[in-house]
C-alpha positions as a printed Julia matrix, in Angstrom:
555×3 Matrix{Float64}:
  80.09   68.76  125.05
  81.74   71.95  126.31
  84.61   71.67  123.8
  82.19   70.94  120.97
  80.28   74.15  121.78
  83.36   76.37  122.17
  84.55   77.29  118.71
  85.94   80.06  116.54
  84.2    81.17  113.36
  86.12   82.44  110.34
  84.1    84.11  107.57
  85.89   85.49  104.5
  83.72   88.26  102.99
  86.32   88.99  100.3
  89.78   87.97   99.12
  89.19   84.29   98.33
  88.65   83.13   94.76
  89.78   86.61   93.74
  92.71   89.0    94.05
  91.57   92.05   95.98
  88.6    93.09   98.16
  90.2    91.44  101.2
  88.02   91.24  104.3
  88.08   88.42  106.83
  85.8    88.12  109.86
  87.05   86.23  112.93
  84.38   85.54  115.55
  84.87   84.18  119.06
  81.97   84.35  121.53
  80.92   88.03  121.67
  83.95   89.4   119.78
  83.85   90.02  116.03
  87.26   91.01  114.66
  87.48   92.34  111.1
  90.86   91.89  109.38
  91.35   94.34  106.48
  88.7    96.03  104.39
  89.89   96.37  100.79
  88.58   97.11   97.35
  89.28   95.66   93.96
  89.26   97.29   90.56
  86.49   96.42   88.11
  86.71   93.69   85.48
  86.31   94.62   81.83
  82.62   93.72   81.81
  81.88   96.05   84.77
  81.24   98.98   82.47
  81.49  102.39   84.12
  82.2   100.99   87.58
  84.96  102.8    89.52
  85.73  100.26   92.26
  84.25   97.13   93.84
  83.92   96.72   97.62
  82.77   93.8    99.81
  79.15   93.33  100.88
  79.16   93.91  104.67
  75.49   93.0   105.34
  76.63   90.39  107.89
  78.67   92.95  109.85
  75.82   95.47  109.83
  73.47   92.79  111.18
  75.96   92.11  114.01
  77.29   95.65  114.43
  77.1    95.67  118.26
  79.6    92.77  118.41
  82.16   94.25  115.96
  85.14   95.3   118.08
  87.11   96.97  115.29
  88.87   96.72  111.96
  92.47   95.49  112.25
  94.68   96.34  109.27
  97.68   94.35  108.03
  99.06   97.06  105.69
  98.19  100.09  103.58
  97.52   98.69  100.1
  94.25   99.54   98.34
  93.11   95.91   98.31
  93.32   95.93  102.12
  92.18   99.44  103.17
  90.5   100.92  100.08
  86.89  100.07  101.04
  87.12  101.62  104.52
  85.88  105.12  103.56
  82.69  103.51  102.2
  82.3   100.94  104.99
  82.95  103.34  107.89
  80.0   105.47  106.79
  77.77  102.5   107.67
  79.79  100.84  110.42
  81.59  103.29  112.71
  84.06  101.16  114.68
  87.68  101.71  115.79
  90.37  101.06  113.2
  93.73   99.65  114.34
  96.82   99.91  112.17
 100.52  100.75  112.12
 101.74  104.31  111.64
 102.15  104.35  107.85
  98.96  102.33  107.27
  96.9   104.85  109.25
  98.77  107.76  107.61
  97.68  106.53  104.16
  94.14  105.83  105.45
  93.87  109.36  106.82
  94.36  110.86  103.34
  91.46  108.7   102.1
  89.2   109.6   105.01
  89.97  113.29  104.46
  88.75  113.01  100.85
  85.48  111.51  102.13
  85.09  114.09  104.95
  85.38  111.35  107.55
  88.58  112.42  109.3
  87.82  113.16  112.93
  84.64  111.07  113.01
  86.5   107.72  113.02
  88.61  106.43  115.89
  92.07  105.52  114.55
  94.31  103.64  116.97
  98.01  103.44  116.08
  99.78  100.19  116.98
 103.24   98.75  116.46
 104.64   95.25  116.08
 104.27   93.06  119.2
 101.43   95.26  120.55
  98.46   93.29  121.93
  94.91   94.68  122.01
  92.74   93.0   124.66
  89.07   92.52  123.79
  86.2    91.0   125.78
  86.97   87.34  125.02
  90.07   87.42  122.79
  93.17   89.52  122.2
  94.77   90.68  118.97
  98.55   90.75  118.41
 100.46   92.46  115.58
 103.6    90.74  114.23
 106.09   92.42  111.88
 106.35   91.06  108.34
 108.05   92.11  105.08
 105.99   93.17  102.08
 106.09   95.7    99.23
 104.99   98.46  101.61
 106.5    99.52  104.92
 104.85   98.79  108.28
 103.13   95.55  107.22
 102.05   93.1   109.94
 100.49   89.71  110.43
  97.67   89.4   112.96
  97.42   86.72  115.65
  94.17   86.33  117.57
  94.63   84.7   120.96
  91.68   82.72  122.32
  91.39   80.07  125.07
  91.17   77.51  122.23
  94.52   78.55  120.75
  95.81   81.08  118.24
  94.25   82.01  114.9
  96.97   83.49  112.68
  96.39   85.63  109.58
  99.74   86.21  107.83
  98.54   89.19  105.77
 100.53   89.73  102.57
 104.15   88.77  103.18
 107.49   87.69  101.81
 110.67   86.67  103.61
 113.19   89.44  102.88
 116.45   89.13  104.8
 117.77   92.47  103.49
 114.74   94.82  103.54
 115.26   98.48  102.67
 114.21   99.76  106.11
 116.15   97.06  107.98
 112.94   95.75  109.59
 113.22   92.0   109.08
 110.08   89.89  109.56
 109.69   88.66  113.16
 110.25   84.98  112.38
 111.05   84.34  116.04
 107.54   85.32  117.06
 105.98   83.09  114.39
 108.01   80.17  115.79
 106.96   81.02  119.36
 103.3    81.02  118.32
 103.84   77.69  116.58
 105.18   76.28  119.82
 102.28   77.75  121.8
  99.73   76.18  119.45
  98.15   77.71  116.35
  94.83   76.03  115.72
  94.21   77.77  112.42
  96.37   79.7   109.95
  95.15   81.81  107.03
  97.99   82.63  104.63
  98.75   84.65  101.49
  98.54   82.47   98.35
  99.37   84.99   95.6
 102.74   83.55   94.53
 102.19   79.89   95.39
 102.68   78.95   91.71
 106.26   80.27   91.76
 109.05   77.96   92.88
 111.95   79.15   95.0
 112.19   82.48   96.81
 111.06   86.01   96.03
 114.07   88.24   95.37
 114.94   90.86   97.98
 113.72   94.41   97.36
 117.37   95.56   97.62
 118.15   93.9    94.25
 115.93   96.5    92.58
 118.07   99.27   94.1
 121.15   97.75   92.49
 119.37   97.67   89.1
 118.33  101.32   89.5
 121.91  102.37   90.23
 123.2   100.55   87.13
 120.55  102.24   84.94
 121.04  105.71   86.48
 124.81  105.49   85.95
 124.41  105.34   82.14
 121.26  107.47   81.58
 121.94  110.64   79.58
 118.52  112.33   79.72
 115.59  112.53   82.1
 114.57  109.41   84.0
 110.88  108.72   84.57
 110.06  105.87   86.97
 106.52  104.49   87.15
 105.62  102.45   90.23
 102.81  101.95   92.74
 102.31  105.06   94.88
 102.21  102.93   98.03
 105.55  101.23   97.35
 107.55  103.45   99.7
 110.61  101.16   99.66
 110.74  101.3    95.84
 110.36  105.09   95.89
 113.13  105.31   98.51
 115.47  103.35   96.25
 114.74  105.63   93.3
 115.45  108.65   95.52
 118.71  107.08   96.79
 119.89  106.35   93.22
 118.95  109.91   92.17
 120.9   111.34   95.1
 123.96  109.25   94.2
 123.98  110.64   90.63
 123.12  114.24   91.51
 119.54  114.3    90.23
 116.54  116.16   91.64
 113.26  114.26   92.18
 109.75  115.38   91.23
 106.47  113.5    91.73
 103.52  113.17   89.35
 100.06  111.74   90.07
  97.72  112.7    92.91
  97.99  109.43   94.84
 101.78  109.5    94.49
 101.99  113.08   95.8
  99.64  112.3    98.73
 101.38  109.12   99.88
 104.9   110.57   99.49
 103.85  113.6   101.55
 102.53  111.34  104.33
 105.65  109.13  104.18
 107.96  112.14  104.44
 106.02  113.52  107.39
 106.1   110.18  109.23
 109.81  109.59  108.51
 109.46  106.65  106.09
 111.39  108.41  103.32
 114.99  109.26  104.11
 116.19  112.21  102.0
 117.07  115.88  102.34
 114.28  118.29  101.37
 116.6   119.89   98.78
 116.34  116.65   96.79
 112.73  117.36   95.87
 111.42  119.82   93.31
 107.93  120.7    92.17
 106.84  119.1    88.9
 106.32  122.65   87.51
 110.08  123.33   87.83
 111.51  120.32   85.97
 112.25  122.36   82.83
 114.5   124.7    84.82
 117.0   121.89   85.37
 119.25  120.09   82.85
 117.64  116.89   81.57
 120.39  114.73   83.08
 119.66  116.18   86.54
 115.97  115.2    86.82
 114.06  112.11   87.93
 110.26  112.0    87.82
 108.49  109.37   89.93
 104.97  108.8    88.63
 101.84  106.69   88.9
 100.65  104.61   85.95
 102.7   101.42   86.16
  99.53   99.46   85.29
  98.75  101.53   82.18
  95.58  102.96   83.78
  94.01  105.26   81.13
  93.81  108.36   83.37
  97.12  107.87   85.18
 100.02  110.28   84.87
 102.22  107.95   82.77
  99.4   107.16   80.32
  98.73  110.87   79.89
 102.45  111.47   79.27
 102.51  108.68   76.67
  99.43  110.16   74.94
 100.84  113.75   75.04
  97.97  114.8    77.3
  99.95  115.55   80.47
  99.91  119.26   81.32
 103.44  119.38   82.73
 105.5   116.52   81.22
 106.03  115.87   77.51
 107.96  112.74   76.55
 110.93  113.67   74.38
 113.62  111.6    72.6
 116.31  110.71   75.11
 113.94  110.2    78.05
 114.37  106.92   79.88
 111.15  105.43   81.27
 111.4   102.63   83.84
 108.19  100.7    84.53
 108.9    99.24   87.95
 105.95   96.85   88.34
 104.46   93.69   86.88
 101.12   94.05   85.08
  98.25   92.82   87.24
  96.41   90.03   85.36
  94.07   91.75   82.91
  96.21   94.89   82.59
  98.77   93.47   80.14
  97.21   95.17   77.09
  97.02   98.54   78.82
 100.7    98.37   79.84
 101.74   97.16   76.38
  99.91  100.08   74.73
 101.68  102.61   76.98
 105.09  101.01   76.29
 104.45  101.2    72.54
 103.4   104.86   72.75
 106.52  105.71   74.76
 108.81  104.0    72.25
 107.1   105.89   69.4
 107.91  109.16   71.12
 111.62  108.28   71.15
 111.9   107.26   74.81
 113.94  104.3    75.96
 111.67  102.03   77.99
 112.88   99.54   80.58
 110.41   97.06   82.09
 110.58   93.79   83.97
 111.18   91.69   80.84
 114.39   93.68   80.15
 115.88   94.28   83.61
 115.37   93.47   87.32
 113.38   96.65   87.98
 110.65   94.89   89.96
 110.35   92.15   92.55
 107.17   90.8    94.06
 105.98   91.53   97.57
 104.52   88.05   98.0
 106.07   84.8    99.2
 107.04   82.07   96.73
 106.83   78.37   97.52
 109.95   78.06   99.7
 108.95   81.05  101.85
 105.43   79.63  102.25
 106.98   76.32  103.32
 109.09   78.19  105.9
 106.0    79.92  107.33
 104.09   76.62  107.54
 107.07   74.92  109.2
 107.52   77.68  111.8
 103.83   78.01  112.65
 102.82   74.33  112.4
  99.08   75.06  112.39
  96.6    72.3   113.16
  94.21   73.58  110.48
  94.8    75.7   107.4
  92.71   77.97  105.14
  94.53   79.52  102.13
  93.44   83.11  101.34
  94.39   85.99   99.04
  94.2    84.29   95.67
  92.08   82.97   92.86
  90.81   79.38   93.14
  93.9    77.93   91.43
  96.16   79.68   93.98
  94.07   78.46   96.92
  94.04   74.92   95.54
  97.81   74.81   95.05
  98.47   76.34   98.48
  96.21   73.68  100.03
  98.19   70.96   98.22
 101.47   72.49   99.41
 100.23   72.36  103.03
  99.21   68.7   102.6
 102.66   67.85  101.17
 104.16   69.41  104.31
 102.25   66.91  106.46
  98.81   68.38  107.16
  96.0    65.83  106.79
  93.75   66.77  103.86
  90.74   66.9   106.23
  92.49   69.71  108.12
  92.62   72.02  105.08
  89.62   73.95  103.79
  89.35   75.93  100.55
  86.78   78.6   101.3
  84.51   80.75   99.21
  83.39   84.26  100.14
  80.56   83.99  102.65
  81.47   80.5   103.93
  81.2    80.1   107.7
  84.18   78.02  108.85
  84.04   76.69  112.41
  87.09   75.39  114.25
  88.33   74.39  117.68
  91.13   72.1   118.83
  89.3    69.01  117.55
  87.71   69.9   114.22
  87.35   72.31  111.33
  84.27   72.39  109.11
  82.1    74.55  106.91
  78.76   75.28  108.54
  76.53   77.45  106.38
  76.99   80.7   104.52
  76.27   84.37  105.16
  75.43   87.15  102.74
  78.53   88.15  100.77
  79.37   89.45   97.34
  80.36   92.68   95.71
  79.03   96.21   95.92
  79.73   98.48   92.94
  80.86  102.07   93.44
  80.03  104.3    90.48
  80.73  108.0    91.0
  78.96  109.02   94.2
  76.65  106.0    94.1
  77.5   103.05   96.35
  75.46   99.94   95.62
  72.92  101.66   93.37
  74.34   99.92   90.31
  73.56   96.21   90.33
  73.7    93.32   87.89
  70.6    94.48   86.0
  72.1    97.92   85.33
  75.39   96.31   84.27
  73.52   93.97   81.94
  71.81   96.99   80.35
  75.15   98.8    79.98
  76.64   95.74   78.32
  73.64   95.48   75.98
  73.95   99.18   75.1
  77.7    98.86   74.48
  77.23   95.92   72.11
  74.16   96.81   70.02
  73.13  100.37   70.91
  69.62  101.69   71.56
  66.53  102.64   69.58
  64.07  105.04   71.2
  60.53  104.98   69.79
  58.42  108.09   70.6
  54.63  108.03   70.05
  52.0   110.6    71.07
  48.48  109.25   71.72
  45.25  111.18   72.33
  43.92  110.28   75.78
  40.22  110.27   74.91
  40.26  108.25   71.69
  43.54  106.35   72.0
  44.44  107.44   68.46
  48.04  108.11   67.43
  48.32  111.83   66.71
  52.12  112.13   66.35
  54.91  109.74   65.51
  56.17  107.17   65.66
  59.59  108.85   65.69
  62.66  106.63   66.02
  65.97  107.85   67.49
  69.03  105.63   67.05
  72.16  105.76   69.23
  74.94  103.24   68.7
  72.79  101.07   66.41
  72.85  102.64   62.93
  73.49  106.16   61.63
  69.99  107.3    60.66
  70.95  109.29   57.55
  72.71  106.29   56.02
  69.87  103.9    56.94
  66.77  105.92   56.03
  65.06  102.96   54.35
  65.59  100.75   57.39
  64.26  103.46   59.72
  61.19  104.03   57.55
  60.45  100.29   57.54
  60.91  100.26   61.33
  58.4   103.12   61.67
  55.91  101.12   59.58
  56.4    98.1    61.84
  55.64  100.29   64.87
  52.54  101.76   63.12
  51.27   98.24   62.43
  51.82   97.24   66.08
  49.93  100.34   67.27
  47.12   99.69   64.8
  46.78   96.14   66.06
  46.51   97.41   69.65
  43.89   99.94   68.53
  41.8    97.27   66.79
  41.95   95.02   69.86
  41.07   98.01   72.13
  44.32   97.57   74.08
  44.9   100.76   76.11
  47.38   99.63   78.78
  50.74  101.3    78.18
  52.72   98.27   79.31
  51.02   96.03   76.73
  51.38   98.6    73.94
  55.09   99.03   74.73
  55.58   95.26   74.83
  53.94   94.85   71.41
  56.12   97.6    69.93
  59.28   96.0    71.37
  58.43   92.48   70.2
  57.51   93.52   66.64
  60.51   95.79   66.24
  62.98   93.34   67.77
  61.98   90.54   65.36
  62.14   92.87   62.35
  65.53   94.37   63.26
  67.08   90.98   63.98
  65.88   89.61   60.63
  67.28   92.63   58.78
  70.54   93.29   60.7
  71.19   90.24   62.97
  71.55   92.77   65.8
  69.54   93.18   68.99
  69.6    96.84   70.08
  67.87   97.89   73.29
  64.39   99.17   72.33
  62.92  101.9    74.52
  59.3   102.88   73.65
  58.11  106.23   75.05
  54.34  106.9    74.93
  53.0   110.39   75.63
  49.32  111.1    76.25
  47.69  114.45   75.51
């Protein structure tokens, strides 16, 4: 009975059945451990939304048991929601030096720096809690200072790999601590949660150092300026661009706010190795010969407001693309961004630039493990139970099948959904209920004030527009004394559709007259009658369904 009662709970609140918004809750007795707290960028139908963050209702309900947020690395999809979450849940945040350095710039923007306890850790550090302890294990990824997290309990170890790849020749020389993973496997890992992003790819992910070789080959032949677009957080990639620029006597400038912020932090913390004379301000690039300049910029995903997109559209204040420029897009489009990236590439070619992207040269490698690396991790760790994370359903499904092929019984593998409560001990793993989960929309300064109803309205407005009907009624008699006036936005241009608008006004007059004859005085009923009559008429005439907004004024 004792063993049946003693169990660990794992609750993903984000990061399964999706890429992004990673947040995993590990619960043992009185300790709640939060691993990562990321955001994701909105889908196309999330009109006007800036970012999407996890719903943390469950953590707020259990706030006194939350011992801290433990970060695996500094990517947006793992730390980006923290400035919003920490305003509601002020708990210590544990992370490695670079991860916390990047987080600090975000907290500063939200005026939270100083009010949050940030605790810097390094690989092999162990944080002791009331009933469990948390260990950080070095991994390789597309950002420096990434770690896996092992939670030690009397039942055994729960291991979360974080995002990882097996890179034997990393740029910073910090090879993943495979020895420690093997030691934990020997000790007994009851449950492993592992990155599933690249499970569809056979073989191994190429080493980051291969990109450096490609950069050197390109830099050796470039005659004009070189502009490299990459993720601001990819410090190893930025280091390789800087090293290639140094080799060929070029100065380096940075463009894009996030790029400038992260590079500044990385230089301060010693993660970028270069003399200060290498760097010039973006304002000074025109004072140097074109073959002596490299610009490292944001915008590798074709984001409309990013520095590269503004350069391509001739809207950048400091950089104009000119014939002879070489633009290297050192990233793969995130699913859904292909059209944006393609548009930017086309614009750059039209301006006379030479554009190099992944389809043409090895200017990007993934930061996630392919099948053979995942097999290696499974073989080293030998977990009793397995839950794939960090992927859409197809990734989770294929990672589950890979684990089963490696010898895990199918009953020992669970594909989770956000909010699922997974219970495990040495004898069993099972789903046992769900907790509140989902997504919270951030729009401007509003967090959570835009929900599905508002999004539905925005979608309706974007597709068919809006008609506003304004009527003035005398309070005493209920008679119409002005209007109806109809204002169209996004439906038809009034001057070109005067007949239609006049007919629409007559329809509204008839609806009002009907209400008058039936002595209907309730505004809600009058508005409903106007909407129903007008909607039927407009659909018959135009086969469109604009949003209809009646406004009744009483005097």
